[in-house]
CSV table of C-alpha atoms and ligand atoms in Angstrom, one decimal:
chain,number,residue,atom,x,y,z
A,17,UNK,CA,105.0,-219.2,-12.5
A,18,UNK,CA,103.7,-217.3,-15.6
A,19,UNK,CA,105.6,-214.1,-16.2
A,20,UNK,CA,104.8,-211.0,-18.3
A,21,UNK,CA,107.3,-208.1,-18.7
A,22,UNK,CA,107.0,-204.7,-20.4
A,23,UNK,CA,109.9,-202.3,-21.0
A,24,UNK,CA,110.4,-198.5,-20.4
A,25,UNK,CA,111.1,-196.4,-23.4
A,26,UNK,CA,113.2,-193.5,-24.6
A,27,UNK,CA,112.0,-191.3,-27.4
A,28,UNK,CA,114.5,-190.3,-30.2
A,29,UNK,CA,112.3,-187.6,-31.7
A,30,UNK,CA,108.7,-186.6,-31.8
A,31,UNK,CA,108.1,-184.9,-28.4
A,32,UNK,CA,104.8,-183.5,-27.3
A,33,UNK,CA,103.1,-184.4,-30.6
A,34,UNK,CA,101.6,-188.0,-29.9
A,35,UNK,CA,98.6,-186.3,-28.3
A,36,UNK,CA,98.0,-184.4,-31.6
A,37,UNK,CA,98.0,-187.9,-33.3
A,38,UNK,CA,101.3,-187.2,-35.1
A,39,UNK,CA,103.9,-190.0,-35.6
A,40,UNK,CA,106.7,-190.4,-33.2
A,41,UNK,CA,110.1,-192.3,-33.1
A,42,UNK,CA,110.9,-194.0,-29.8
A,43,UNK,CA,112.6,-197.2,-28.9
A,44,UNK,CA,112.0,-199.6,-26.0
A,45,UNK,CA,114.9,-200.0,-23.5
A,46,UNK,CA,116.4,-202.9,-21.7
A,47,UNK,CA,114.9,-201.9,-18.3
A,48,UNK,CA,111.6,-203.5,-17.6
A,49,UNK,CA,108.7,-204.1,-15.2
A,50,UNK,CA,108.1,-207.8,-14.7
A,51,UNK,CA,104.9,-209.4,-13.2
A,52,UNK,CA,105.1,-213.0,-12.0
A,53,UNK,CA,101.5,-214.2,-11.3
A,54,UNK,CA,99.3,-217.1,-10.4
A,55,UNK,CA,95.6,-216.9,-11.4
A,56,UNK,CA,93.0,-216.7,-8.6
A,57,UNK,CA,89.6,-218.3,-8.9
A,58,UNK,CA,87.4,-215.2,-8.3
A,59,UNK,CA,87.5,-211.4,-8.8
A,60,UNK,CA,90.3,-210.6,-6.5
A,61,UNK,CA,93.7,-209.0,-7.1
A,62,UNK,CA,96.7,-209.3,-4.9
A,63,UNK,CA,100.1,-207.7,-5.6
A,64,UNK,CA,103.4,-207.5,-3.9
A,65,UNK,CA,105.8,-204.9,-5.2
A,66,UNK,CA,109.6,-205.1,-4.9
A,67,UNK,CA,111.6,-202.2,-3.6
A,68,UNK,CA,109.6,-201.0,-0.7
A,69,UNK,CA,106.2,-200.8,-2.3
A,70,UNK,CA,103.5,-202.0,0.2
A,71,UNK,CA,101.4,-205.0,-0.7
A,72,UNK,CA,98.0,-204.1,-2.3
A,73,UNK,CA,94.8,-206.2,-2.4
A,74,UNK,CA,91.4,-205.3,-3.8
A,75,UNK,CA,88.2,-206.7,-5.2
A,76,UNK,CA,88.0,-206.5,-8.9
A,77,UNK,CA,84.6,-205.0,-9.7
A,78,UNK,CA,83.2,-203.1,-12.8
A,79,UNK,CA,83.9,-199.8,-11.1
A,80,UNK,CA,86.9,-199.7,-8.8
A,81,UNK,CA,87.4,-196.8,-6.3
A,82,UNK,CA,91.1,-195.5,-6.4
A,83,UNK,CA,93.5,-195.4,-3.6
A,84,UNK,CA,94.8,-192.1,-2.5
A,85,UNK,CA,96.4,-190.1,-5.2
A,86,UNK,CA,100.1,-191.1,-5.6
A,87,UNK,CA,99.6,-194.7,-4.4
A,88,UNK,CA,101.3,-197.2,-6.6
A,89,UNK,CA,98.4,-199.5,-6.4
A,90,UNK,CA,96.4,-197.2,-8.6
A,91,UNK,CA,98.3,-198.4,-11.6
A,92,UNK,CA,97.1,-201.9,-10.8
A,93,UNK,CA,93.5,-200.6,-10.4
A,94,UNK,CA,93.9,-198.7,-13.7
A,95,UNK,CA,94.8,-202.0,-15.4
A,96,UNK,CA,91.9,-203.9,-13.8
A,97,UNK,CA,89.5,-201.1,-14.6
A,98,UNK,CA,90.6,-200.8,-18.3
A,99,UNK,CA,90.3,-204.7,-18.7
A,100,UNK,CA,86.8,-204.6,-17.0
A,101,UNK,CA,85.6,-201.9,-19.4
A,102,UNK,CA,86.5,-203.9,-22.5
A,103,UNK,CA,86.3,-207.5,-21.4
A,104,UNK,CA,84.3,-207.5,-18.1
A,105,UNK,CA,85.4,-208.5,-14.7
A,106,UNK,CA,87.3,-211.8,-14.8
A,107,UNK,CA,89.3,-214.0,-12.5
A,108,UNK,CA,92.1,-212.1,-10.7
A,109,UNK,CA,95.7,-212.8,-10.0
A,110,UNK,CA,98.2,-213.0,-7.1
A,111,UNK,CA,101.2,-211.1,-8.5
A,112,UNK,CA,104.7,-210.2,-7.5
A,113,UNK,CA,106.1,-207.2,-9.4
A,114,UNK,CA,109.8,-206.5,-9.9
A,115,UNK,CA,111.4,-203.8,-12.1
A,116,UNK,CA,114.5,-201.9,-12.9
A,117,UNK,CA,113.3,-198.8,-14.8
A,118,UNK,CA,114.6,-195.8,-12.9
A,119,UNK,CA,111.4,-194.1,-11.5
A,120,UNK,CA,110.5,-190.4,-12.1
A,121,UNK,CA,113.1,-190.2,-14.9
A,122,UNK,CA,110.8,-189.8,-17.9
A,123,UNK,CA,111.4,-193.3,-19.0
A,124,UNK,CA,107.8,-194.5,-18.7
A,125,UNK,CA,108.1,-196.8,-15.7
A,126,UNK,CA,104.5,-196.2,-14.8
A,127,UNK,CA,103.2,-196.9,-18.3
A,128,UNK,CA,105.3,-200.1,-18.3
A,129,UNK,CA,103.7,-201.2,-15.0
A,130,UNK,CA,100.2,-200.4,-16.5
A,131,UNK,CA,101.0,-202.4,-19.6
A,132,UNK,CA,102.6,-205.4,-17.8
A,133,UNK,CA,99.8,-205.7,-15.2
A,134,UNK,CA,97.1,-205.4,-17.9
A,135,UNK,CA,98.8,-208.2,-19.9
A,136,UNK,CA,99.1,-210.4,-16.8
A,137,UNK,CA,95.3,-210.0,-16.0
A,138,UNK,CA,94.5,-210.8,-19.6
A,139,UNK,CA,96.9,-213.8,-19.9
A,140,UNK,CA,95.4,-215.2,-16.6
A,141,UNK,CA,92.1,-215.3,-18.4
A,142,UNK,CA,93.4,-216.5,-21.7
A,143,UNK,CA,92.5,-213.3,-23.4
A,144,UNK,CA,95.0,-212.5,-26.2
A,145,UNK,CA,94.1,-209.1,-27.8
A,146,UNK,CA,96.0,-207.4,-30.6
A,147,UNK,CA,98.2,-204.4,-29.9
A,148,UNK,CA,95.6,-202.3,-31.7
A,149,UNK,CA,92.9,-203.4,-29.2
A,150,UNK,CA,95.2,-202.6,-26.3
A,151,UNK,CA,95.9,-199.2,-27.7
A,152,UNK,CA,92.2,-198.5,-27.6
A,153,UNK,CA,92.1,-199.0,-23.8
A,154,UNK,CA,95.6,-198.2,-22.3
A,155,UNK,CA,96.1,-194.5,-22.9
A,156,UNK,CA,92.5,-193.8,-21.6
A,157,UNK,CA,93.2,-196.3,-18.8
A,158,UNK,CA,96.0,-194.1,-17.5
A,159,UNK,CA,93.5,-191.4,-16.9
A,160,UNK,CA,92.5,-193.4,-13.8
A,161,UNK,CA,95.7,-192.3,-12.2
A,162,UNK,CA,95.1,-188.7,-13.2
A,163,UNK,CA,97.5,-188.6,-16.2
A,164,UNK,CA,96.4,-188.6,-19.8
A,165,UNK,CA,99.3,-188.3,-22.2
A,166,UNK,CA,99.3,-189.6,-25.7
A,167,UNK,CA,99.8,-193.2,-26.8
A,168,UNK,CA,103.5,-193.2,-27.3
A,169,UNK,CA,104.5,-194.8,-24.1
A,170,UNK,CA,102.0,-197.8,-24.2
A,171,UNK,CA,102.6,-198.3,-27.9
A,172,UNK,CA,106.4,-198.7,-27.6
A,173,UNK,CA,106.2,-200.7,-24.5
A,174,UNK,CA,104.0,-203.2,-26.3
A,175,UNK,CA,105.5,-203.2,-29.8
A,176,UNK,CA,109.2,-202.3,-29.4
A,177,UNK,CA,111.6,-204.4,-31.4
A,178,UNK,CA,115.3,-205.2,-30.4
A,179,UNK,CA,117.8,-203.3,-32.5
A,180,UNK,CA,115.1,-201.0,-33.8
A,181,UNK,CA,113.4,-197.7,-33.3
A,182,UNK,CA,109.7,-197.7,-34.1
A,183,UNK,CA,107.9,-195.2,-36.3
A,184,UNK,CA,104.5,-195.1,-34.6
A,185,UNK,CA,101.3,-193.8,-36.1
A,186,UNK,CA,98.2,-193.2,-34.1
A,187,UNK,CA,94.4,-193.5,-34.9
A,188,UNK,CA,94.7,-196.0,-36.3
A,189,UNK,CA,97.8,-197.5,-34.5
A,190,UNK,CA,100.5,-198.7,-36.8
A,191,UNK,CA,104.2,-199.3,-36.0
A,192,UNK,CA,107.1,-199.7,-38.4
A,193,UNK,CA,110.4,-200.9,-37.0
A,194,UNK,CA,113.5,-199.1,-38.4
A,195,UNK,CA,116.9,-200.7,-37.7
A,196,UNK,CA,119.4,-198.7,-35.7
A,197,UNK,CA,122.6,-198.6,-37.8
A,198,UNK,CA,125.3,-200.9,-36.2
A,199,UNK,CA,127.7,-198.1,-35.5
A,200,UNK,CA,125.1,-195.8,-33.8
A,201,UNK,CA,124.8,-195.7,-30.0
A,202,UNK,CA,122.7,-193.8,-27.5
A,203,UNK,CA,123.2,-192.9,-23.8
A,204,UNK,CA,120.4,-192.2,-21.4
A,205,UNK,CA,121.5,-189.5,-18.9
A,206,UNK,CA,119.6,-188.1,-15.9
A,207,UNK,CA,119.5,-184.4,-15.5
A,208,UNK,CA,119.4,-184.8,-11.7
A,209,UNK,CA,116.1,-183.1,-11.6
A,210,UNK,CA,113.2,-185.4,-10.9
A,211,UNK,CA,110.5,-185.6,-13.6
A,212,UNK,CA,107.7,-185.1,-11.2
A,213,UNK,CA,104.1,-186.1,-12.0
A,214,UNK,CA,102.8,-183.5,-9.6
A,215,UNK,CA,99.6,-181.7,-10.5
A,216,UNK,CA,101.6,-178.6,-11.2
A,217,UNK,CA,103.6,-180.4,-13.9
A,218,UNK,CA,100.5,-182.1,-15.2
A,219,UNK,CA,98.9,-178.7,-15.6
A,220,UNK,CA,101.9,-177.4,-17.5
A,221,UNK,CA,101.7,-180.5,-19.8
A,222,UNK,CA,97.9,-180.0,-20.4
A,223,UNK,CA,98.4,-176.3,-21.0
A,224,UNK,CA,100.7,-177.0,-23.9
A,225,UNK,CA,98.4,-179.6,-25.3
A,226,UNK,CA,95.4,-177.4,-25.2
A,227,UNK,CA,97.2,-174.3,-26.5
A,228,UNK,CA,98.4,-176.4,-29.5
A,229,UNK,CA,94.9,-177.5,-30.1
A,230,UNK,CA,93.4,-173.9,-29.9
A,231,UNK,CA,96.0,-172.7,-32.3
A,232,UNK,CA,95.2,-175.4,-34.8
A,233,UNK,CA,91.4,-174.6,-34.7
A,234,UNK,CA,92.0,-170.8,-35.0
A,235,UNK,CA,93.9,-171.4,-38.2
A,236,UNK,CA,90.9,-173.4,-39.5
A,237,UNK,CA,92.4,-176.9,-39.4
A,238,UNK,CA,90.8,-179.9,-37.6
A,239,UNK,CA,94.0,-182.0,-37.4
A,240,UNK,CA,97.8,-181.4,-37.4
A,241,UNK,CA,97.8,-184.3,-40.0
A,242,UNK,CA,96.6,-181.7,-42.5
A,243,UNK,CA,100.2,-180.4,-42.3
A,244,UNK,CA,99.7,-176.7,-41.6
A,245,UNK,CA,102.6,-174.6,-42.7
A,246,UNK,CA,104.9,-173.1,-39.9
A,247,UNK,CA,104.5,-169.7,-41.6
A,248,UNK,CA,100.8,-169.6,-40.4
A,249,UNK,CA,102.2,-169.0,-36.9
A,250,UNK,CA,102.4,-165.3,-37.8
A,251,UNK,CA,98.6,-165.2,-37.7
A,252,UNK,CA,98.4,-166.3,-34.1
A,253,UNK,CA,98.3,-163.4,-31.6
A,254,UNK,CA,98.5,-165.4,-28.4
A,255,UNK,CA,102.3,-166.1,-27.7
A,256,UNK,CA,101.7,-169.5,-26.0
A,257,UNK,CA,99.5,-170.7,-28.8
A,258,UNK,CA,102.0,-169.4,-31.4
A,259,UNK,CA,104.9,-171.1,-29.7
A,260,UNK,CA,103.1,-174.5,-29.2
A,261,UNK,CA,102.0,-174.4,-32.8
A,262,UNK,CA,105.5,-173.8,-34.1
A,263,UNK,CA,106.9,-176.6,-31.9
A,264,UNK,CA,104.3,-179.1,-33.1
A,265,UNK,CA,104.6,-178.4,-36.8
A,266,UNK,CA,108.4,-178.2,-36.8
A,267,UNK,CA,108.7,-181.3,-34.6
A,268,UNK,CA,106.4,-183.2,-37.1
A,269,UNK,CA,108.9,-182.3,-39.8
A,270,UNK,CA,111.8,-183.3,-37.7
A,271,UNK,CA,110.4,-186.8,-37.2
A,272,UNK,CA,110.2,-187.2,-41.0
A,273,UNK,CA,113.8,-185.9,-41.4
A,274,UNK,CA,115.0,-188.1,-38.6
A,275,UNK,CA,113.5,-191.2,-40.2
A,276,UNK,CA,115.0,-190.3,-43.6
A,277,UNK,CA,118.4,-189.8,-41.9
A,278,UNK,CA,118.1,-193.1,-39.9
A,279,UNK,CA,117.2,-195.0,-43.1
A,280,UNK,CA,120.1,-193.6,-45.0
A,281,UNK,CA,122.5,-193.9,-42.0
A,282,UNK,CA,123.2,-190.2,-42.1
A,283,UNK,CA,124.5,-189.6,-38.6
A,284,UNK,CA,125.2,-185.8,-39.0
A,285,UNK,CA,121.7,-185.1,-40.2
A,286,UNK,CA,120.2,-187.3,-37.4
A,287,UNK,CA,122.3,-185.4,-34.9
A,288,UNK,CA,121.2,-182.0,-36.3
A,289,UNK,CA,117.5,-182.9,-36.0
A,290,UNK,CA,118.0,-184.1,-32.4
A,291,UNK,CA,119.7,-180.8,-31.5
A,292,UNK,CA,117.1,-178.7,-33.2
A,293,UNK,CA,114.5,-180.7,-31.3
A,294,UNK,CA,116.0,-179.8,-28.0
A,295,UNK,CA,116.1,-176.1,-28.9
A,296,UNK,CA,112.5,-176.2,-29.9
A,297,UNK,CA,111.5,-177.8,-26.6
A,298,UNK,CA,113.5,-175.3,-24.8
A,299,UNK,CA,112.6,-172.1,-26.6
A,300,UNK,CA,109.1,-172.7,-28.2
A,301,UNK,CA,107.4,-175.3,-26.0
A,302,UNK,CA,109.4,-174.3,-22.9
A,303,UNK,CA,109.4,-177.7,-21.2
A,304,UNK,CA,113.2,-177.9,-20.6
A,305,UNK,CA,114.9,-176.7,-17.4
A,306,UNK,CA,118.5,-175.4,-16.6
A,307,UNK,CA,119.6,-178.9,-15.6
A,308,UNK,CA,118.5,-180.5,-18.9
A,309,UNK,CA,120.0,-177.6,-20.9
A,310,UNK,CA,123.3,-177.9,-19.0
A,311,UNK,CA,123.3,-181.7,-19.5
A,312,UNK,CA,122.8,-181.6,-23.2
A,313,UNK,CA,125.4,-178.9,-23.6
A,314,UNK,CA,127.9,-180.9,-21.5
A,315,UNK,CA,127.2,-184.0,-23.7
A,316,UNK,CA,127.9,-182.1,-27.0
A,317,UNK,CA,131.0,-180.5,-25.3
A,318,UNK,CA,132.1,-184.1,-24.4
A,319,UNK,CA,131.9,-185.1,-28.1
A,320,UNK,CA,128.4,-186.4,-28.5
A,321,UNK,CA,126.9,-185.9,-32.0
A,322,UNK,CA,123.5,-184.9,-30.6
A,323,UNK,CA,121.6,-184.5,-27.4
A,324,UNK,CA,118.0,-183.6,-26.4
A,325,UNK,CA,115.7,-183.9,-23.5
A,326,UNK,CA,113.4,-187.0,-23.9
A,327,UNK,CA,109.9,-187.6,-22.7
A,328,UNK,CA,107.7,-184.9,-21.2
A,329,UNK,CA,110.5,-182.7,-19.9
A,330,UNK,CA,110.4,-180.6,-16.7
A,331,UNK,CA,113.3,-182.7,-15.5
A,332,UNK,CA,114.1,-186.4,-16.2
A,333,UNK,CA,116.5,-187.6,-18.7
A,334,UNK,CA,118.3,-186.7,-22.0
A,335,UNK,CA,119.0,-189.0,-24.9
A,336,UNK,CA,122.6,-188.7,-26.1
A,337,UNK,CA,123.5,-189.7,-29.7
A,338,UNK,CA,127.0,-191.0,-30.4
A,339,UNK,CA,128.8,-193.9,-32.0
A,340,UNK,CA,129.7,-197.2,-30.2
A,341,UNK,CA,133.4,-196.2,-30.5
A,342,UNK,CA,133.0,-192.9,-28.8
A,343,UNK,CA,130.4,-193.9,-26.2
A,344,UNK,CA,132.7,-195.0,-23.4
A,345,UNK,CA,134.8,-191.8,-23.4
A,346,UNK,CA,131.6,-189.6,-23.5
A,347,UNK,CA,130.0,-191.6,-20.7
A,348,UNK,CA,133.2,-191.3,-18.6
A,349,UNK,CA,133.6,-187.6,-19.4
A,350,UNK,CA,130.0,-186.9,-18.2
A,351,UNK,CA,130.5,-189.1,-15.0
A,352,UNK,CA,133.4,-186.8,-14.1
A,353,UNK,CA,132.1,-183.4,-15.3
A,354,UNK,CA,128.3,-183.6,-14.7
A,355,UNK,CA,127.9,-186.4,-12.0
A,356,UNK,CA,130.8,-185.7,-9.7
A,357,UNK,CA,132.1,-189.3,-10.2
A,358,UNK,CA,128.7,-191.0,-9.7
A,359,UNK,CA,128.4,-193.6,-12.4
A,360,UNK,CA,124.8,-194.6,-11.8
A,361,UNK,CA,122.9,-191.9,-13.6
A,362,UNK,CA,124.1,-192.5,-17.1
A,363,UNK,CA,123.8,-195.7,-19.1
A,364,UNK,CA,123.6,-197.0,-22.7
A,365,UNK,CA,120.1,-197.2,-24.2
A,366,UNK,CA,119.8,-200.7,-25.7
A,367,UNK,CA,116.9,-200.9,-28.2
A,368,UNK,CA,114.9,-203.9,-26.9
A,369,UNK,CA,111.7,-205.9,-27.4
A,370,UNK,CA,108.4,-204.7,-26.3
A,371,UNK,CA,106.0,-206.8,-24.2
A,372,UNK,CA,104.3,-208.2,-27.4
A,373,UNK,CA,107.2,-208.2,-29.9
A,374,UNK,CA,107.4,-211.4,-31.9
A,375,UNK,CA,108.5,-214.2,-29.7
A,376,UNK,CA,108.0,-212.4,-26.4
A,377,UNK,CA,104.2,-212.3,-26.0
A,378,UNK,CA,103.5,-215.6,-24.4
A,379,UNK,CA,104.2,-216.2,-20.7
A,380,UNK,CA,107.2,-218.2,-19.8
B,11,GLA,C1,104.8,-188.1,-21.7
B,11,GLA,C2,103.5,-188.7,-22.2
B,11,GLA,C3,103.6,-189.1,-23.7
B,11,GLA,C4,104.2,-187.9,-24.5
B,11,GLA,C5,105.4,-187.3,-23.9
B,11,GLA,C6,106.0,-186.2,-24.6
B,11,GLA,O1,105.7,-189.0,-21.7
B,11,GLA,O2,103.1,-189.8,-21.5
B,11,GLA,O3,102.4,-189.5,-24.2
B,11,GLA,O4,103.3,-187.0,-24.7
B,11,GLA,O5,105.2,-187.0,-22.6
B,11,GLA,O6,106.4,-186.5,-25.9
């Protein structure tokens, strides 16, 4: 049976700036969503989800009405709708979906489902687009389920490269793989607070996005890519706009510093940038929470070089930077001090191939 799979992601640095079209530095992780499918002759889509998700069947039409809000089948419909808008309605598939990305953890399990199901629909119809073409439909496609982030999650799920982080640019899409130094290692650790996608959290996310945009325009710029200086923040009278502006411009600088540190294998500088990034997300953008703050502090206390929340925030996971040698002791320390002995909420982040990385794009 043909199979397509797409990974989740963890972001190293460049948080809440992809929607301002600024570069980010994520890596794809080993956990994936996998779609096993057989083509159907006709515009019909059938899907069975593993792990208690009820089966979903629908007619593929140019304009598909969504299920109720929160239904997992809306990601399948989002994929079908996005494909239909760009390539028209085609033959459907009967699919079985499995996956091992922890849900509601800020690791992009839903974007991975959208990516994998889109690729399965395309593959079943022998349509083989470029990553750039997919990047034109996928971030907008997710609007179908009510969320509209930036393009980071889809980009890394498509283009991730084993052993590498990706420097991702938007509009136009461009990705540059940067090798992770052999001694460097990362842990993904859950804060024990669910990263909800509730409408309240969505509003918080959008509020920051729009405040950052308003700040930019008030200062007379049309794009953050014009590199406005952080000093201009003093001219902004609205506190939210000032804080969002400061986060965005300093985070953009941190991405550049992190890339330089990664390329020169300078672990102390890379760690410093990560720690500064967490402070900015906590104090300027205010998307952290007490659980994430405590987790990152515990990680540093346990001997990690750096730690920051990863993804949208408001719960979910932290990324912890260490070395391969020190990783087991830090993991064990946190299992005891933060997780009360539960070993399941913290695991190494293994930089992995995206769905369309060289050698992984064709169905097996
Ligand atoms: C969510 C969005 C991404 C990005 C991050 C924050 O994961 O889906 O596009 O904005 O938040 O960096």
